[in-house]
PDB file of C-alpha atoms in Angstrom:
ATOM      1  CA  UNK W   1      95.432  64.000 100.011  1.00  0.00           C
ATOM      2  CA  UNK W   2      94.885  67.361  98.478  1.00  0.00           C
ATOM      3  CA  UNK W   3      91.541  67.098  96.069  1.00  0.00           C
ATOM      4  CA  UNK W   4      92.249  69.664  92.769  1.00  0.00           C
ATOM      5  CA  UNK W   5      87.870  70.811  93.352  1.00  0.00           C
ATOM      6  CA  UNK W   6      89.221  72.030  96.767  1.00  0.00           C
ATOM      7  CA  UNK W   7      91.169  73.972  95.233  1.00  0.00           C
ATOM      8  CA  UNK W   8      88.891  75.499  92.341  1.00  0.00           C
ATOM      9  CA  UNK W   9      87.856  78.720  92.246  1.00  0.00           C
ATOM     10  CA  UNK W  10      84.134  78.660  91.629  1.00  0.00           C
ATOM     11  CA  UNK W  11      82.745  81.259  89.777  1.00  0.00           C
ATOM     12  CA  UNK W  12      85.108  84.417  88.762  1.00  0.00           C
ATOM     13  CA  UNK W  13      86.970  84.973  91.681  1.00  0.00           C
ATOM     14  CA  UNK W  14      89.068  87.681  90.159  1.00  0.00           C
ATOM     15  CA  UNK W  15      88.890  90.007  87.170  1.00  0.00           C
ATOM     16  CA  UNK W  16      91.305  92.600  85.131  1.00  0.00           C
ATOM     17  CA  UNK W  17      90.621  95.808  84.177  1.00  0.00           C
ATOM     18  CA  UNK W  18      91.635  99.784  83.509  1.00  0.00           C
ATOM     19  CA  UNK W  19      91.678 102.059  86.058  1.00  0.00           C
ATOM     20  CA  UNK W  20      91.927 105.820  86.687  1.00  0.00           C
ATOM     21  CA  UNK W  21      93.608 105.698  89.626  1.00  0.00           C
ATOM     22  CA  UNK W  22      94.436 108.972  90.755  1.00  0.00           C
ATOM     23  CA  UNK W  23      94.478 110.075  87.456  1.00  0.00           C
ATOM     24  CA  UNK W  24      96.827 108.027  86.967  1.00  0.00           C
ATOM     25  CA  UNK W  25      95.750 104.650  84.426  1.00  0.00           C
ATOM     26  CA  UNK W  26      96.845 101.549  85.532  1.00  0.00           C
ATOM     27  CA  UNK W  27      96.303  97.035  85.673  1.00  0.00           C
ATOM     28  CA  UNK W  28      94.227  96.878  88.479  1.00  0.00           C
ATOM     29  CA  UNK W  29      93.675  93.249  89.554  1.00  0.00           C
ATOM     30  CA  UNK W  30      89.532  93.891  91.295  1.00  0.00           C
ATOM     31  CA  UNK W  31      88.069  90.516  93.650  1.00  0.00           C
ATOM     32  CA  UNK W  32      85.132  89.273  93.597  1.00  0.00           C
ATOM     33  CA  UNK W  33      84.265  88.370  96.798  1.00  0.00           C
ATOM     34  CA  UNK W  34      86.583  90.898  98.774  1.00  0.00           C
ATOM     35  CA  UNK W  35      86.796  94.650  99.443  1.00  0.00           C
ATOM     36  CA  UNK W  36      90.028  95.099  97.493  1.00  0.00           C
ATOM     37  CA  UNK W  37      91.515  95.704  94.812  1.00  0.00           C
ATOM     38  CA  UNK W  38      95.434  95.742  93.656  1.00  0.00           C
ATOM     39  CA  UNK W  39      96.370  98.472  91.803  1.00  0.00           C
ATOM     40  CA  UNK W  40      99.984  97.816  89.238  1.00  0.00           C
ATOM     41  CA  UNK W  41     102.350 100.197  87.551  1.00  0.00           C
ATOM     42  CA  UNK W  42     105.463  98.990  85.534  1.00  0.00           C
ATOM     43  CA  UNK W  43     108.614 100.912  86.976  1.00  0.00           C
ATOM     44  CA  UNK W  44     110.464  99.325  84.717  1.00  0.00           C
ATOM     45  CA  UNK W  45     111.558  96.199  82.658  1.00  0.00           C
ATOM     46  CA  UNK W  46     111.328  93.892  85.808  1.00  0.00           C
ATOM     47  CA  UNK W  47     110.181  95.244  88.576  1.00  0.00           C
ATOM     48  CA  UNK W  48     105.805  96.761  89.237  1.00  0.00           C
ATOM     49  CA  UNK W  49     104.751  98.976  92.083  1.00  0.00           C
ATOM     50  CA  UNK W  50     101.264  97.928  93.269  1.00  0.00           C
ATOM     51  CA  UNK W  51      99.007  99.678  96.047  1.00  0.00           C
ATOM     52  CA  UNK W  52      96.636  97.565  97.763  1.00  0.00           C
ATOM     53  CA  UNK W  53      92.805  99.280  98.333  1.00  0.00           C
ATOM     54  CA  UNK W  54      90.824  98.023 100.566  1.00  0.00           C
ATOM     55  CA  UNK W  55      87.695  99.149 101.129  1.00  0.00           C
ATOM     56  CA  UNK W  56      87.829 101.765 104.744  1.00  0.00           C
ATOM     57  CA  UNK W  57      92.078 100.875 105.263  1.00  0.00           C
ATOM     58  CA  UNK W  58      94.846 103.272 103.897  1.00  0.00           C
ATOM     59  CA  UNK W  59      96.439 102.148 100.931  1.00  0.00           C
ATOM     60  CA  UNK W  60      99.207  98.512 100.984  1.00  0.00           C
ATOM     61  CA  UNK W  61     102.368 100.279  98.464  1.00  0.00           C
ATOM     62  CA  UNK W  62     104.406  96.432  97.682  1.00  0.00           C
ATOM     63  CA  UNK W  63     107.315  95.510  94.472  1.00  0.00           C
ATOM     64  CA  UNK W  64     107.340  93.309  92.931  1.00  0.00           C
ATOM     65  CA  UNK W  65     110.993  92.282  90.931  1.00  0.00           C
ATOM     66  CA  UNK W  66     111.672  89.746  88.733  1.00  0.00           C
ATOM     67  CA  UNK W  67     114.572  87.724  88.800  1.00  0.00           C
ATOM     68  CA  UNK W  68     116.873  87.773  86.077  1.00  0.00           C
TER      69      UNK W  68
END
């Protein structure tokens, strides 16, 4: 059985921020120990467009949808 202590972050693991990316303001998750920033823009009530920015790699685009 896993202990809950093994599942806890030790110190800040990520933070949310408003970030300008390619001239547009977006919400971003900035990971403290990884060279990754995830940018999010709302498309409509149930969908978010995402872009994962990793240092020295092309961006990865994705779509998040909420089930109704």
